[in-house]
Amino acid sequence: MAELATIARPYAEALFEVTRAHLPATQTWLDNLASAASSPELLQFAANPRVNASQVFHVVTSALKDTLPEQGVNFLRAVIDNERLAAVPEVARQFRALANEVAGSSDAIIQSAFPIGQNELAELLSTLEKRFGRKLEATVKLVPELIGGVRVAVGDEVLDTSVKARLEQMKSALIA
């Protein structure tokens, strides 16, 4: 949604500038906050006209795993006061992109049909970092429908070496 991205950009950029010295720690609490803020029930509660900002703040902070640092509290209050709680997951995504740009890395989502051991993941990441030309921060997700192999998404680039993709290619070639 372009509108949500537009709303989130100033928050992400401001938070990035304020917390530049503590990017990993900020990313951790911001991801926790984004996870809480993505709850439809919480968003519905926050949108209720009978609920005030302090009540929303209390519910959000009680839903978090860890306590927020002072900058996190200030950020959350600003977001709630401006009725932008729904934009927090997008703020977290944009903040991560800004932090990755500074670090010279990118997020990689690796989908695999089977669990990947630490040694195999390290080897795969080494190969992928050479392929994409940058350091990768990997998240592994199990997707049994792939049958075998992996599908890797880095930004808008996708590398699909799954058995499912190869079967689809064979099917297309046989039909044509």
XYZ file of N, CA, C and O in Angstrom:
704
model
N 0.842 -1.161 0.000
C 0.000 0.000 0.000
C 0.896 1.236 0.000
O 1.658 1.485 0.916
N 0.830 2.012 -1.059
C 1.685 3.177 -1.223
C 1.414 4.219 -0.143
O 2.321 4.861 0.364
N 0.160 4.390 0.236
C -0.173 5.399 1.234
C 0.486 5.077 2.570
O 1.035 5.961 3.222
N 0.443 3.837 2.979
C 1.050 3.438 4.240
C 2.565 3.638 4.195
O 3.165 4.089 5.174
N 3.177 3.344 3.061
C 4.615 3.559 2.904
C 4.953 5.044 2.997
O 5.966 5.421 3.598
N 4.108 5.866 2.443
C 4.322 7.309 2.486
C 4.180 7.834 3.913
O 4.949 8.687 4.349
N 3.204 7.311 4.634
C 2.999 7.712 6.027
C 4.173 7.256 6.889
O 4.646 7.986 7.764
N 4.662 6.059 6.659
C 5.706 5.467 7.497
C 7.085 6.071 7.263
O 7.907 6.094 8.193
N 7.358 6.568 6.064
C 8.705 7.037 5.723
C 9.253 8.086 6.691
O 10.373 7.934 7.196
N 8.514 9.172 7.007
C 9.097 10.159 7.927
C 9.378 9.588 9.322
O 10.369 9.958 9.947
N 8.525 8.698 9.794
C 8.756 8.077 11.097
C 10.026 7.225 11.063
O 10.839 7.272 11.983
N 10.178 6.425 10.018
C 11.348 5.554 9.897
C 12.629 6.376 9.791
O 13.627 6.072 10.453
N 12.598 7.420 8.985
C 13.794 8.251 8.804
C 14.154 8.994 10.087
O 15.331 9.068 10.456
N 13.157 9.533 10.779
C 13.425 10.247 12.029
C 13.969 9.284 13.083
O 14.949 9.599 13.776
N 13.360 8.135 13.209
C 13.820 7.145 14.178
C 15.232 6.685 13.838
O 16.070 6.517 14.721
N 15.512 6.521 12.573
C 16.844 6.118 12.125
C 17.882 7.166 12.528
O 18.948 6.825 13.047
N 17.579 8.431 12.304
C 18.525 9.499 12.638
C 18.757 9.591 14.144
O 19.882 9.784 14.590
N 17.707 9.442 14.916
C 17.816 9.562 16.371
C 18.564 8.387 16.980
O 19.298 8.544 17.956
N 18.409 7.202 16.422
C 18.985 5.991 17.020
C 20.152 5.430 16.220
O 20.495 4.262 16.376
N 20.757 6.238 15.388
C 21.836 5.767 14.507
C 22.938 5.034 15.272
O 23.524 4.074 14.756
N 23.223 5.425 16.481
C 24.287 4.789 17.258
C 23.862 3.436 17.843
O 24.710 2.670 18.298
N 22.572 3.147 17.825
C 22.066 1.914 18.439
C 21.118 1.178 17.492
O 20.042 0.755 17.894
N 21.506 1.012 16.245
C 20.607 0.430 15.246
C 20.143 -0.990 15.577
O 18.949 -1.267 15.491
N 21.038 -1.911 15.947
C 20.549 -3.276 16.235
C 19.554 -3.320 17.401
O 18.539 -4.013 17.329
N 19.836 -2.585 18.472
C 18.930 -2.573 19.619
C 17.593 -1.956 19.239
O 16.531 -2.453 19.633
N 17.648 -0.888 18.456
C 16.411 -0.234 18.016
C 15.607 -1.168 17.139
O 14.387 -1.262 17.282
N 16.284 -1.881 16.250
C 15.577 -2.805 15.368
C 14.868 -3.887 16.176
O 13.745 -4.274 15.845
N 15.475 -4.333 17.249
C 14.870 -5.374 18.083
C 13.568 -4.892 18.709
O 12.531 -5.542 18.585
N 13.612 -3.738 19.389
C 12.370 -3.286 20.031
C 11.349 -2.823 19.007
O 10.142 -2.971 19.212
N 11.807 -2.295 17.874
C 10.876 -1.867 16.834
C 10.178 -3.072 16.199
O 8.977 -3.024 15.919
N 10.897 -4.171 16.010
C 10.278 -5.388 15.481
C 9.236 -5.942 16.453
O 8.166 -6.392 16.033
N 9.543 -5.897 17.746
C 8.561 -6.341 18.749
C 7.323 -5.456 18.726
O 6.194 -5.941 18.801
N 7.549 -4.157 18.602
C 6.437 -3.215 18.539
C 5.615 -3.433 17.269
O 4.388 -3.402 17.295
N 6.281 -3.679 16.148
C 5.583 -3.940 14.882
C 4.758 -5.210 14.957
O 3.649 -5.272 14.427
N 5.296 -6.216 15.633
C 4.557 -7.462 15.794
C 3.273 -7.226 16.587
O 2.199 -7.714 16.213
N 3.375 -6.466 17.647
C 2.186 -6.151 18.445
C 1.210 -5.285 17.653
O -0.005 -5.503 17.690
N 1.736 -4.315 16.918
C 0.887 -3.373 16.182
C 0.235 -3.995 14.958
O -0.670 -3.403 14.375
N 0.661 -5.168 14.571
C 0.041 -5.817 13.415
C -1.186 -6.641 13.806
O -1.836 -7.228 12.949
N -1.514 -6.650 15.073
C -2.679 -7.388 15.552
C -3.972 -6.669 15.171
O -4.171 -5.509 15.544
N -4.860 -7.329 14.439
C -6.123 -6.685 14.054
C -6.962 -6.264 15.262
O -7.614 -5.216 15.234
N -6.905 -7.062 16.315
C -7.671 -6.723 17.516
C -7.155 -5.441 18.149
O -7.935 -4.589 18.585
N -5.826 -5.297 18.208
C -5.236 -4.093 18.783
C -5.572 -2.862 17.938
O -5.915 -1.808 18.473
N -5.496 -3.011 16.627
C -5.823 -1.886 15.743
C -7.293 -1.490 15.866
O -7.630 -0.303 15.845
N -8.146 -2.476 16.025
C -9.568 -2.198 16.212
C -9.792 -1.479 17.549
O -10.564 -0.529 17.622
N -9.099 -1.923 18.587
C -9.196 -1.270 19.892
C -8.722 0.176 19.792
O -9.371 1.091 20.305
N -7.585 0.408 19.121
C -7.031 1.755 18.994
C -7.942 2.670 18.186
O -7.961 3.882 18.403
N -8.697 2.113 17.248
C -9.581 2.919 16.401
C -10.899 3.265 17.096
O -11.649 4.100 16.608
N -11.174 2.648 18.228
C -12.417 2.899 18.950
C -12.412 4.334 19.485
O -11.497 4.727 20.212
N -13.432 5.138 19.146
C -13.452 6.534 19.591
C -13.607 6.696 21.110
O -13.292 7.748 21.646
N -14.042 5.668 21.797
C -14.200 5.743 23.254
C -12.883 5.513 23.996
O -12.813 5.695 25.203
N -11.861 5.080 23.272
C -10.575 4.761 23.883
C -9.624 5.934 23.680
O -9.485 6.442 22.568
N -8.964 6.358 24.771
C -8.029 7.479 24.632
C -6.602 6.966 24.388
O -6.331 5.768 24.500
N -5.708 7.889 24.080
C -4.331 7.542 23.708
C -3.591 6.837 24.842
O -2.806 5.912 24.591
N -3.816 7.238 26.079
C -3.106 6.588 27.189
C -3.559 5.140 27.368
O -2.755 4.278 27.732
N -4.826 4.859 27.104
C -5.306 3.485 27.182
C -4.664 2.632 26.083
O -4.267 1.499 26.327
N -4.576 3.179 24.883
C -3.932 2.462 23.775
C -2.469 2.209 24.114
O -1.951 1.096 23.937
N -1.793 3.238 24.638
C -0.384 3.099 25.021
C -0.212 1.981 26.048
O 0.673 1.137 25.919
N -1.061 1.960 27.054
C -0.979 0.943 28.101
C -1.187 -0.467 27.519
O -0.446 -1.401 27.858
N -2.163 -0.627 26.647
C -2.432 -1.937 26.058
C -1.262 -2.387 25.185
O -0.834 -3.545 25.251
N -0.723 -1.480 24.387
C 0.402 -1.836 23.504
C 1.613 -2.233 24.333
O 2.239 -3.263 24.076
N 1.962 -1.435 25.327
C 3.151 -1.750 26.120
C 2.984 -3.031 26.930
O 3.950 -3.753 27.148
N 1.758 -3.317 27.350
C 1.543 -4.571 28.080
C 1.594 -5.779 27.157
O 1.855 -6.895 27.608
N 1.382 -5.578 25.867
C 1.441 -6.676 24.901
C 2.869 -6.987 24.471
O 3.120 -8.035 23.863
N 3.813 -6.104 24.774
C 5.199 -6.307 24.353
C 5.920 -7.300 25.250
O 5.641 -7.407 26.447
N 6.887 -8.007 24.653
C 7.691 -8.976 25.393
C 8.636 -8.270 26.363
O 8.842 -8.702 27.478
N 9.264 -7.199 25.892
C 10.245 -6.461 26.692
C 9.758 -5.032 26.902
O 8.890 -4.542 26.190
N 10.360 -4.362 27.870
C 10.018 -2.959 28.074
C 10.718 -2.118 27.019
O 11.787 -2.475 26.518
N 10.117 -1.002 26.695
C 10.671 -0.108 25.690
C 11.669 0.855 26.323
O 11.429 1.344 27.430
N 12.759 1.173 25.619
C 13.650 2.227 26.109
C 12.952 3.583 25.949
O 11.881 3.674 25.336
N 13.562 4.614 26.469
C 12.950 5.946 26.419
C 12.618 6.376 24.989
O 11.537 6.918 24.735
N 13.520 6.108 24.053
C 13.259 6.466 22.662
C 12.077 5.685 22.108
O 11.290 6.205 21.322
N 11.937 4.442 22.512
C 10.807 3.626 22.089
C 9.496 4.143 22.647
O 8.477 4.169 21.951
N 9.517 4.565 23.896
C 8.320 5.126 24.528
C 7.911 6.405 23.794
O 6.729 6.599 23.472
N 8.891 7.260 23.513
C 8.596 8.510 22.801
C 8.052 8.238 21.399
O 7.104 8.885 20.943
N 8.663 7.267 20.720
C 8.196 6.895 19.384
C 6.761 6.381 19.434
O 5.902 6.802 18.654
N 6.492 5.489 20.365
C 5.151 4.913 20.482
C 4.120 5.984 20.813
O 3.028 5.999 20.236
N 4.457 6.887 21.713
C 3.521 7.973 22.045
C 3.232 8.843 20.821
O 2.082 9.217 20.580
N 4.263 9.159 20.035
C 4.064 9.965 18.828
C 3.173 9.250 17.820
O 2.272 9.852 17.228
N 3.404 7.965 17.650
C 2.611 7.180 16.699
C 1.151 7.105 17.143
O 0.232 7.293 16.336
N 0.935 6.870 18.420
C -0.435 6.770 18.937
C -1.130 8.125 18.897
O -2.290 8.224 18.483
N -0.430 9.182 19.312
C -1.027 10.521 19.309
C -1.437 10.966 17.907
O -2.411 11.691 17.749
N -0.693 10.511 16.895
C -1.001 10.881 15.512
C -1.857 9.829 14.804
O -2.030 9.897 13.586
N -2.352 8.856 15.578
C -3.212 7.794 15.056
C -2.577 7.054 13.874
O -3.198 6.815 12.843
N -1.314 6.673 14.072
C -0.549 5.977 13.035
C -0.071 4.607 13.485
O 0.907 4.085 12.968
N -0.760 4.013 14.429
C -0.344 2.704 14.947
C -0.295 1.647 13.842
O 0.594 0.801 13.819
N -1.197 1.723 12.895
C -1.231 0.747 11.799
C 0.001 0.843 10.903
O 0.328 -0.111 10.188
N 0.708 1.956 10.951
C 1.883 2.148 10.103
C 3.162 1.588 10.724
O 4.188 1.522 10.052
N 3.120 1.163 11.976
C 4.330 0.711 12.664
C 5.016 -0.463 11.957
O 6.245 -0.444 11.822
N 4.309 -1.498 11.478
C 5.024 -2.560 10.756
C 5.771 -2.041 9.513
O 6.892 -2.477 9.235
N 5.184 -1.098 8.814
C 5.853 -0.513 7.644
C 7.037 0.354 8.083
O 8.068 0.393 7.419
N 6.900 1.056 9.203
C 8.017 1.835 9.752
C 9.176 0.891 10.051
O 10.330 1.189 9.710
N 8.880 -0.252 10.664
C 9.926 -1.226 10.989
C 10.600 -1.746 9.726
O 11.826 -1.900 9.686
N 9.819 -2.001 8.690
C 10.390 -2.487 7.421
C 11.304 -1.433 6.808
O 12.423 -1.727 6.365
N 10.862 -0.190 6.776
C 11.669 0.884 6.197
C 12.900 1.177 7.051
O 13.972 1.466 6.518
N 12.754 1.097 8.368
C 13.893 1.289 9.261
C 14.949 0.221 8.991
O 16.135 0.509 8.910
N 14.502 -1.030 8.836
C 15.435 -2.122 8.550
C 16.168 -1.874 7.226
O 17.368 -2.101 7.125
N 15.456 -1.382 6.231
C 16.087 -1.092 4.941
C 17.151 -0.007 5.094
O 18.239 -0.114 4.511
N 16.870 1.029 5.875
C 17.847 2.092 6.104
C 19.066 1.553 6.863
O 20.212 1.861 6.518
N 18.824 0.741 7.883
C 19.923 0.159 8.655
C 20.765 -0.784 7.796
O 21.998 -0.787 7.893
N 20.107 -1.567 6.951
C 20.839 -2.469 6.059
C 21.693 -1.695 5.064
O 22.801 -2.117 4.727
N 21.170 -0.578 4.582
C 21.913 0.236 3.625
C 23.212 0.738 4.248
O 24.260 0.716 3.617
N 23.149 1.176 5.501
C 24.334 1.653 6.200
C 25.320 0.511 6.420
O 26.521 0.675 6.273
N 24.803 -0.664 6.759
C 25.656 -1.825 7.030
C 26.137 -2.511 5.756
O 26.995 -3.392 5.808
N 25.573 -2.141 4.600
C 25.951 -2.796 3.348
C 25.411 -4.196 3.226
O 26.030 -5.062 2.629
N 24.259 -4.436 3.833
C 23.667 -5.772 3.790
C 22.216 -5.693 3.343
O 21.674 -4.619 3.140
N 21.622 -6.864 3.179
C 20.214 -6.963 2.791
C 19.573 -8.113 3.546
O 20.250 -9.050 3.959
N 18.261 -8.044 3.684
C 17.523 -9.154 4.279
C 17.273 -10.203 3.211
O 16.960 -9.867 2.073
N 17.412 -11.451 3.589
C 17.143 -12.562 2.678
C 16.144 -13.498 3.341
O 16.315 -13.875 4.497
N 15.104 -13.829 2.616
C 14.138 -14.806 3.108
C 14.398 -16.097 2.350
O 14.260 -16.148 1.127
N 14.806 -17.107 3.088
C 15.120 -18.405 2.497
C 13.978 -19.350 2.839
O 13.713 -19.611 4.006
N 13.303 -19.832 1.811
C 12.237 -20.806 1.997
C 12.792 -22.170 1.621
O 13.401 -22.318 0.570
N 12.566 -23.130 2.493
C 13.082 -24.477 2.271
C 12.006 -25.495 2.604
O 11.172 -25.273 3.482
N 12.038 -26.617 1.910
C 11.076 -27.683 2.176
C 11.432 -28.430 3.455
O 10.564 -29.023 4.087
N 12.698 -28.382 3.853
C 13.172 -29.112 5.028
C 14.000 -28.181 5.906
O 14.558 -27.196 5.420
N 14.117 -28.488 7.193
C 14.966 -27.676 8.073
C 16.404 -27.645 7.564
O 16.907 -28.640 7.040
N 17.042 -26.499 7.711
C 18.424 -26.324 7.269
C 19.299 -26.236 8.510
O 19.069 -25.405 9.383
N 20.309 -27.093 8.565
C 21.248 -27.080 9.692
C 22.156 -25.858 9.636
O 22.261 -25.179 8.606
N 22.833 -25.573 10.742
C 23.701 -24.391 10.829
C 24.836 -24.440 9.797
O 25.144 -23.432 9.174
N 25.451 -25.602 9.612
C 26.544 -25.714 8.650
C 26.055 -25.489 7.226
O 26.690 -24.776 6.447
N 24.921 -26.116 6.893
C 24.367 -25.943 5.550
C 23.940 -24.494 5.312
O 24.127 -23.956 4.231
N 23.376 -23.865 6.356
C 22.950 -22.468 6.225
C 24.151 -21.559 6.008
O 24.098 -20.662 5.166
N 25.223 -21.791 6.742
C 26.434 -20.978 6.573
C 26.990 -21.123 5.156
O 27.387 -20.136 4.525
N 27.006 -22.345 4.652
C 27.503 -22.596 3.293
C 26.588 -21.948 2.251
O 27.057 -21.322 1.300
N 25.281 -22.086 2.447
C 24.315 -21.481 1.536
C 24.441 -19.964 1.550
O 24.441 -19.326 0.495
N 24.563 -19.376 2.739
C 24.707 -17.920 2.835
C 25.981 -17.437 2.152
O 25.969 -16.388 1.489
N 27.057 -18.179 2.294
C 28.307 -17.807 1.633
C 28.122 -17.764 0.112
O 28.538 -16.812 -0.549
N 27.473 -18.776 -0.421
C 27.204 -18.838 -1.859
C 26.268 -17.708 -2.295
O 26.501 -17.054 -3.317
N 25.216 -17.471 -1.507
C 24.246 -16.423 -1.850
C 24.856 -15.030 -1.763
O 24.544 -14.155 -2.580
N 25.739 -14.809 -0.785
C 26.387 -13.504 -0.658
C 27.260 -13.213 -1.875
O 27.316 -12.081 -2.352
N 27.918 -14.249 -2.411
C 28.693 -14.069 -3.642
C 27.765 -13.783 -4.811
O 28.044 -12.932 -5.652
N 26.646 -14.504 -4.878
C 25.679 -14.353 -5.974
C 25.046 -12.968 -5.990
O 24.897 -12.340 -7.020
N 24.655 -12.457 -4.794
C 23.979 -11.171 -4.716
C 24.932 -10.001 -4.476
O 24.530 -8.849 -4.547
N 26.189 -10.299 -4.163
C 27.197 -9.261 -4.024
C 27.068 -8.401 -2.779
O 27.482 -7.239 -2.779
N 26.500 -8.941 -1.716
C 26.384 -8.189 -0.461
C 26.155 -9.163 0.692
O 25.774 -10.303 0.484
N 26.372 -8.659 1.901
C 26.136 -9.463 3.094
C 24.631 -9.640 3.266
O 23.864 -8.721 3.028
N 24.229 -10.840 3.671
C 22.807 -11.139 3.814
C 22.460 -11.486 5.255
O 23.201 -12.211 5.917
N 21.344 -10.970 5.705
C 20.767 -11.316 7.003
C 19.611 -12.267 6.693
O 18.580 -11.842 6.169
N 19.782 -13.537 7.002
C 18.834 -14.561 6.557
C 17.751 -14.869 7.580
O 17.991 -14.904 8.780
N 16.568 -15.107 7.044
C 15.439 -15.643 7.798
C 14.998 -16.894 7.054
O 14.734 -16.832 5.854
N 14.946 -18.022 7.759
C 14.588 -19.289 7.128
C 13.145 -19.632 7.479
O 12.744 -19.575 8.638
N 12.370 -19.968 6.449
C 10.980 -20.383 6.636
C 10.790 -21.746 5.990
O 11.271 -21.982 4.887
N 10.078 -22.607 6.684
C 9.787 -23.927 6.131
C 8.530 -23.850 5.269
O 7.490 -23.370 5.716
N 8.665 -24.321 4.024
C 7.549 -24.360 3.073
C 7.564 -25.741 2.419
O 8.209 -25.945 1.389
N 6.860 -26.709 2.995
C 6.895 -28.089 2.490
C 6.437 -28.213 1.038
O 6.846 -29.145 0.341
N 5.614 -27.271 0.555
C 5.114 -27.334 -0.823
C 6.228 -27.235 -1.864
O 6.025 -27.565 -3.029
N 7.420 -26.786 -1.455
C 8.532 -26.674 -2.413
C 9.093 -28.035 -2.808
O 9.844 -28.132 -3.761
N 8.777 -29.062 -2.077
C 9.196 -30.448 -2.283
C 10.682 -30.633 -1.972
O 11.064 -31.540 -1.264
N 11.538 -29.784 -2.470
C 12.976 -29.835 -2.229
C 13.602 -28.556 -2.737
O 12.962 -27.752 -3.411
N 14.878 -28.344 -2.418
C 15.550 -27.128 -2.853
C 15.155 -25.930 -2.008
O 14.547 -26.067 -0.960
N 15.517 -24.736 -2.498
C 15.211 -23.508 -1.763
C 14.725 -22.427 -2.720
O 15.003 -22.455 -3.921
N 14.002 -21.484 -2.139
C 13.602 -20.252 -2.833
C 14.125 -19.117 -1.971
O 13.851 -19.058 -0.779
N 14.910 -18.215 -2.576
C 15.526 -17.120 -1.834
C 15.029 -15.802 -2.401
O 15.079 -15.579 -3.622
N 14.553 -14.925 -1.517
C 14.120 -13.591 -1.915
C 15.002 -12.569 -1.209
O 15.089 -12.549 0.024
N 15.675 -11.738 -2.013
C 16.502 -10.654 -1.499
C 15.989 -9.381 -2.156
O 16.220 -9.160 -3.349
N 15.262 -8.586 -1.373
C 14.628 -7.402 -1.952
C 13.611 -7.838 -2.986
O 12.730 -8.645 -2.709
N 13.756 -7.342 -4.210
C 12.827 -7.725 -5.274
C 13.404 -8.808 -6.182
O 12.815 -9.157 -7.189
N 14.559 -9.362 -5.816
C 15.177 -10.445 -6.583
C 14.804 -11.786 -5.953
O 14.837 -11.937 -4.740
N 14.459 -12.762 -6.796
C 14.101 -14.096 -6.306
C 14.931 -15.127 -7.063
O 15.014 -15.101 -8.286
N 15.521 -16.024 -6.305
C 16.277 -17.147 -6.868
C 15.540 -18.408 -6.432
O 15.485 -18.725 -5.248
N 14.932 -19.107 -7.392
C 14.103 -20.262 -7.069
C 14.733 -21.516 -7.648
O 14.709 -21.745 -8.854
N 15.303 -22.328 -6.772
C 15.899 -23.602 -7.193
C 15.114 -24.771 -6.619
O 15.650 -25.867 -6.477
N 13.855 -24.540 -6.315
C 13.033 -25.582 -5.707
C 12.597 -26.612 -6.738
O 12.535 -26.348 -7.939
N 12.282 -27.798 -6.257
C 11.783 -28.872 -7.111
C 10.442 -28.447 -7.718
O 10.172 -28.707 -8.897
N 9.633 -27.786 -6.936
C 8.335 -27.317 -7.425
C 8.507 -26.396 -8.636
O 7.801 -26.536 -9.637
N 9.457 -25.459 -8.563
C 9.695 -24.543 -9.686
C 10.186 -25.307 -10.918
O 9.760 -25.016 -12.045
N 11.039 -26.277 -10.719
C 11.542 -27.065 -11.852
C 10.429 -27.894 -12.487
O 10.367 -28.037 -13.711
N 9.538 -28.438 -11.661
C 8.400 -29.186 -12.201
C 7.478 -28.264 -13.004
O 6.971 -28.657 -14.059
N 7.273 -27.054 -12.502
C 6.454 -26.075 -13.237
C 7.102 -25.714 -14.575
O 6.404 -25.564 -15.585
N 8.427 -25.590 -14.600
C 9.134 -25.296 -15.843
C 8.981 -26.444 -16.839
O 8.757 -26.230 -18.027
N 9.092 -27.681 -16.340
C 8.911 -28.853 -17.222
C 7.488 -28.907 -17.758
O 7.280 -29.209 -18.928
N 6.531 -28.626 -16.901
C 5.127 -28.629 -17.315
C 4.895 -27.601 -18.437
O 4.262 -27.913 -19.439
N 5.442 -26.419 -18.252
C 5.297 -25.364 -19.263
C 5.945 -25.774 -20.585
O 5.415 -25.524 -21.661
N 7.122 -26.406 -20.486
C 7.822 -26.826 -21.692
C 7.062 -27.928 -22.420
O 7.011 -27.952 -23.651
N 6.431 -28.834 -21.678
C 5.677 -29.931 -22.303
C 4.387 -29.437 -22.924
O 3.952 -29.957 -23.947
N 3.771 -28.448 -22.333
C 2.511 -27.906 -22.841
C 2.740 -27.062 -24.094
O 1.943 -27.078 -25.021
N 3.878 -26.380 -24.139
C 4.149 -25.460 -25.264
C 4.411 -26.151 -26.564
O 4.598 -27.227 -26.822
